[in-house]
Coordinates of N, CA and C in Angstrom, one line a residue:
M94 N 8.6 -8.3 -18.3 CA 8.6 -6.8 -18.5 C 8.5 -6.4 -16.8
P95 N 8.5 -5.6 -15.9 CA 8.3 -5.0 -15.1 C 6.8 -4.0 -15.1
E96 N 6.5 -3.9 -13.8 CA 5.7 -3.5 -14.0 C 5.5 -1.8 -14.0
T97 N 4.8 -1.2 -15.0 CA 5.1 0.8 -14.6 C 4.3 0.7 -12.8
K98 N 4.7 1.7 -13.0 CA 4.2 2.2 -11.8 C 2.3 2.4 -12.0
F99 N 2.0 2.8 -12.9 CA 0.3 2.4 -13.3 C -0.3 1.0 -12.8
Q100 N 0.6 0.3 -14.1 CA 0.3 -0.9 -13.8 C -0.3 -1.4 -12.0
F101 N 0.8 -1.0 -11.3 CA 1.2 -1.5 -9.8 C -0.2 -0.7 -8.7
L102 N -0.3 0.6 -8.9 CA -1.3 1.5 -8.8 C -2.7 0.6 -9.2
G103 N -3.3 0.1 -10.4 CA -4.0 -0.4 -11.1 C -4.1 -1.6 -10.4
S104 N -3.2 -2.5 -10.4 CA -3.6 -3.6 -9.3 C -3.9 -3.8 -8.2
Q105 N -3.0 -2.5 -7.1 CA -3.4 -2.3 -6.3 C -5.1 -2.2 -5.6
I106 N -5.9 -1.3 -6.7 CA -6.9 -1.0 -6.8 C -7.9 -2.0 -7.2
R107 N -7.8 -2.7 -7.8 CA -8.2 -4.3 -8.4 C -8.3 -5.4 -7.3
T108 N -7.3 -5.2 -6.5 CA -6.9 -6.1 -5.6 C -8.6 -6.2 -4.4
A109 N -8.2 -4.5 -4.2 CA -8.8 -4.2 -2.9 C -10.3 -4.7 -3.3
R110 N -10.5 -3.8 -4.3 CA -12.4 -3.6 -4.7 C -12.6 -5.6 -5.1
K111 N -11.5 -6.6 -5.7 CA -12.2 -7.9 -5.3 C -12.2 -8.2 -3.9
R112 N -11.2 -7.6 -3.3 CA -11.8 -8.0 -1.3 C -12.5 -7.1 -1.0
K113 N -13.2 -6.3 -1.4 CA -14.6 -5.8 -1.5 C -16.0 -6.2 -1.9
N114 N -15.8 -7.1 -2.4 CA -16.6 -7.9 -3.3 C -17.4 -6.8 -4.2
L115 N -16.4 -5.7 -5.1 CA -17.3 -4.8 -5.7 C -16.9 -5.5 -7.4
T116 N -18.4 -4.9 -8.5 CA -17.5 -5.4 -9.2 C -17.1 -4.0 -9.9
Q117 N -16.4 -3.5 -11.0 CA -16.0 -2.2 -11.6 C -17.5 -1.4 -11.4
Q118 N -18.1 -2.3 -12.3 CA -19.3 -0.9 -12.2 C -20.1 -0.4 -11.0
K119 N -19.9 -1.7 -10.1 CA -20.2 -1.0 -8.6 C -19.3 -0.2 -8.1
L120 N -18.4 -0.4 -8.4 CA -17.5 0.3 -7.6 C -17.6 2.5 -8.0
A121 N -17.5 2.1 -9.6 CA -18.2 3.1 -10.5 C -19.3 4.0 -9.9
D122 N -20.3 2.9 -9.6 CA -21.3 3.6 -8.7 C -21.3 4.3 -7.8
K123 N -20.6 3.7 -6.9 CA -20.1 4.0 -5.4 C -19.6 5.6 -5.5
T124 N -18.6 5.7 -6.2 CA -17.6 6.8 -6.2 C -17.5 7.6 -7.1
G125 N -19.2 7.3 -8.4 CA -19.9 8.6 -8.7 C -18.4 8.7 -10.4
L126 N -17.3 7.6 -10.3 CA -16.7 7.2 -11.6 C -17.2 6.9 -12.6
A127 N -16.8 7.1 -14.1 CA -17.0 6.8 -15.0 C -16.7 5.0 -15.1
I128 N -17.1 4.5 -15.4 CA -16.9 3.1 -15.6 C -15.5 3.0 -16.1
K129 N -15.8 3.6 -17.3 CA -14.4 3.8 -18.2 C -13.0 4.0 -17.2
T130 N -13.1 5.2 -16.2 CA -11.9 5.3 -15.8 C -11.6 4.6 -14.8
V131 N -12.7 3.3 -14.3 CA -12.2 2.8 -13.1 C -12.0 1.3 -14.0
Q132 N -11.9 0.9 -15.1 CA -11.5 -0.2 -16.0 C -9.8 0.6 -16.2
E133 N -10.0 1.2 -17.0 CA -8.1 2.6 -17.5 C -7.7 2.5 -16.2
T134 N -7.9 2.8 -15.1 CA -7.2 3.1 -14.0 C -6.8 1.5 -13.3
E135 N -7.1 0.7 -13.6 CA -7.2 -0.8 -13.2 C -6.2 -1.2 -14.3
K136 N -6.2 -0.8 -15.1 CA -5.1 -1.4 -15.9 C -3.8 -1.2 -16.0
G137 N -4.5 0.3 -15.6 CA -3.0 1.1 -15.6 C -2.7 1.9 -16.7
K138 N -3.4 2.0 -17.3 CA -3.7 2.7 -18.3 C -3.7 4.1 -18.7
K139 N -4.6 4.6 -17.0 CA -5.1 6.2 -17.4 C -3.8 6.5 -16.0
N140 N -3.2 7.6 -16.2 CA -2.8 8.3 -15.2 C -3.5 8.7 -13.9
A141 N -4.6 8.3 -13.1 CA -5.1 8.7 -12.2 C -5.4 10.3 -11.8
T142 N -6.1 10.6 -11.2 CA -6.6 12.5 -10.9 C -6.1 12.0 -9.4
Y143 N -5.8 13.3 -8.4 CA -5.5 13.7 -7.0 C -7.5 12.9 -6.4
D144 N -8.4 13.6 -7.5 CA -10.0 13.5 -7.2 C -10.3 11.9 -7.2
T145 N -10.0 11.3 -8.4 CA -10.1 9.9 -8.5 C -9.5 9.2 -7.3
L146 N -8.2 9.3 -7.1 CA -7.7 8.1 -6.4 C -8.8 8.9 -4.7
S147 N -8.6 10.1 -4.2 CA -9.4 9.7 -3.2 C -10.8 9.1 -3.5
R148 N -11.2 9.3 -4.0 CA -12.9 9.0 -4.3 C -12.6 6.9 -4.2
L149 N -11.7 6.6 -4.7 CA -11.4 5.2 -4.3 C -10.5 4.5 -2.8
I150 N -9.8 5.1 -2.5 CA -9.5 5.3 -1.4 C -10.7 5.3 -0.3
D151 N -11.3 6.4 -0.3 CA -12.5 5.8 0.5 C -13.2 4.7 0.4
C152 N -14.1 4.6 -0.7 CA -14.4 3.7 -1.0 C -14.1 2.1 -0.3
L153 N -12.7 1.7 -1.2 CA -12.0 0.7 -0.7 C -11.3 0.8 0.1
G154 N -11.3 1.7 1.5 CA -11.0 1.7 2.8 C -9.5 1.3 2.7
V155 N -8.8 2.0 1.7 CA -7.4 1.1 1.9 C -6.9 2.7 2.1
S156 N -4.8 2.2 2.6 CA -4.1 3.7 2.7 C -4.0 4.0 1.2
A157 N -3.5 5.3 1.4 CA -2.7 5.7 0.3 C -1.7 5.2 0.0
D158 N -0.5 4.6 1.0 CA 0.4 4.2 0.9 C 0.9 2.9 -0.1
T159 N -0.7 2.0 0.0 CA -0.9 0.6 -0.4 C -0.7 1.2 -1.6
L160 N -0.6 1.8 -2.3 CA -1.4 2.0 -3.5 C -0.2 2.5 -4.7
F161 N 0.9 3.0 -4.1 CA 2.3 3.0 -4.8 C 3.4 2.3 -4.8
P162 N 4.5 1.6 -5.3 CA 5.1 1.0 -5.1 C 6.3 1.4 -4.1
T163 N 7.0 0.5 -3.5 CA 8.3 1.1 -2.7 C 9.4 0.3 -3.4
K164 N 10.1 0.7 -3.2 CA 11.9 0.0 -3.1 C 11.8 -1.3 -3.1
T165 N 11.9 -1.9 -1.8 CA 11.3 -3.4 -1.9 C 9.8 -3.2 -0.9
P166 N 8.9 -3.9 -1.7 CA 7.8 -4.0 -1.0 C 7.2 -5.2 0.1
I167 N 7.1 -4.8 1.0 CA 6.9 -5.9 1.9 C 5.0 -6.0 2.2
S168 N 5.0 -7.2 1.9 CA 3.6 -8.0 1.8 C 2.7 -7.3 3.0
D169 N 1.2 -7.0 2.7 CA 0.7 -6.8 3.7 C 0.6 -7.5 5.2
E170 N 0.9 -8.9 4.2 CA 0.1 -9.7 5.5 C 1.9 -10.3 6.4
K171 N 2.8 -10.2 6.1 CA 3.8 -9.9 7.0 C 4.4 -8.5 7.9
L172 N 3.3 -7.4 7.3 CA 3.6 -6.4 8.6 C 2.2 -6.6 9.1
Q173 N 1.6 -7.0 8.5 CA 0.2 -7.5 10.0 C 0.9 -7.8 11.1
N174 N 1.5 -8.9 10.6 CA 1.8 -10.4 11.5 C 2.8 -9.7 12.8
L175 N 3.7 -8.5 12.3 CA 4.3 -8.0 13.1 C 3.8 -6.8 13.7
I176 N 2.7 -6.2 13.2 CA 2.5 -5.2 13.8 C 1.3 -6.4 15.1
R177 N 0.8 -6.8 15.0 CA -0.1 -8.2 15.5 C 0.6 -8.9 16.8
K178 N 1.9 -8.7 16.4 CA 2.6 -9.5 17.6 C 2.9 -8.2 18.9
V179 N 3.1 -7.2 17.9 CA 3.7 -5.6 18.8 C 2.7 -5.5 19.6
Q180 N 1.2 -5.5 19.2 CA 0.0 -5.0 20.1 C 0.0 -6.2 21.1
L181 N 0.1 -7.4 21.1 CA -0.2 -8.2 22.2 C 1.0 -8.2 23.1
C182 N 2.3 -7.0 23.0 CA 3.1 -7.0 24.3 C 2.3 -6.3 25.6
N183 N 2.7 -5.9 26.4 CA 2.6 -4.5 27.4 C 3.2 -3.6 26.8
E184 N 2.9 -2.6 27.3 CA 3.5 -1.3 27.0 C 4.5 -1.0 26.9
K185 N 5.6 -1.2 28.2 CA 6.4 -1.6 28.0 C 7.3 -2.4 27.1
N186 N 7.2 -3.5 26.9 CA 7.5 -4.1 26.2 C 7.3 -3.4 24.4
Q187 N 6.2 -2.9 24.2 CA 6.0 -2.0 22.7 C 7.1 -1.2 22.5
E188 N 7.5 -0.2 23.8 CA 7.9 0.4 23.6 C 10.2 0.1 23.6
I189 N 10.1 -0.9 24.4 CA 11.3 -1.6 23.6 C 11.3 -2.3 22.3
L190 N 10.5 -2.7 22.2 CA 10.4 -3.2 20.7 C 10.5 -2.0 19.6
L191 N 9.7 -1.5 19.8 CA 9.6 -0.2 19.1 C 10.9 0.6 18.8
N192 N 11.7 0.7 20.0 CA 12.6 1.5 19.8 C 13.7 0.8 19.2
T193 N 13.6 -0.4 19.4 CA 15.0 -1.6 18.9 C 14.6 -1.5 17.4
I194 N 13.8 -1.9 16.8 CA 13.4 -1.4 15.4 C 13.7 -0.5 15.1
N195 N 13.5 0.8 15.3 CA 14.1 2.0 15.0 C 15.5 2.3 14.8
F196 N 16.5 1.7 15.8 CA 17.5 1.7 15.9 C 18.2 0.9 14.7
L197 N 17.8 -0.2 14.3 CA 17.9 -1.4 13.8 C 18.0 -1.0 12.4
A198 N 17.0 -0.4 12.3 CA 16.3 0.4 11.1 C 17.7 1.9 10.7
D199 N 17.6 2.3 11.3 CA 18.6 3.3 11.4 C 19.8 2.6 11.0
Q200 N 20.5 1.7 11.2 CA 21.2 1.0 11.7 C 21.6 0.8 10.2
L201 N 21.0 0.1 9.5 CA 20.9 -0.6 8.5 C 20.8 0.3 7.2
L202 N 19.9 1.3 7.2 CA 19.8 2.4 6.6 C 21.5 3.0 6.4
S203 N 21.9 3.4 7.5 CA 23.3 3.7 7.3 C 24.3 3.4 7.1
E204 N 24.2 1.7 6.8 CA 25.2 0.7 6.0 C 24.9 0.5 4.4
Q205 N 23.6 0.9 4.3 CA 23.5 0.8 3.1 C 23.8 2.2 2.4
E206 N 23.7 3.8 3.1 CA 24.3 4.5 2.2 C 25.9 4.5 2.4
N207 N 26.1 3.8 3.0 CA 28.0 3.8 2.9 C 28.2 2.8 1.6
A208 N 27.6 2.1 1.5 CA 27.5 1.0 0.6 C 27.1 1.2 -0.9
D209 N 26.5 2.8 -0.8 CA 26.0 3.1 -2.1 C 27.1 3.8 -2.1
S210 N 27.3 4.8 -1.7 CA 28.6 5.7 -1.6 C 29.5 5.2 -2.4
D211 N 30.4 3.7 -2.1 CA 31.4 3.8 -2.5 C 31.2 3.0 -3.9

């Protein structure tokens, strides 16, 4: 059975919490949230409010975009590896890489749109 959006959100929060070596109780204490809110959010049983998500994001030090599913998720490891390689380049080569990636992405998205409309 595919994960629901709430389950995905919960698993991302749980992973970030564990990465910080926090228990659910410590996360609740640090954010001022009820332990039940943390538990239900992690289990994907609760539609977290903006305030709840904001507190969790701040405490866990995660980006909001990591908490929501995308069409085709890319692992953080793969993205970080690519970013690391770009950062190792000098400024001129970084510009070349970024322009190339943008061009390729535009081309692939265009092809994808054409295939979807057929």
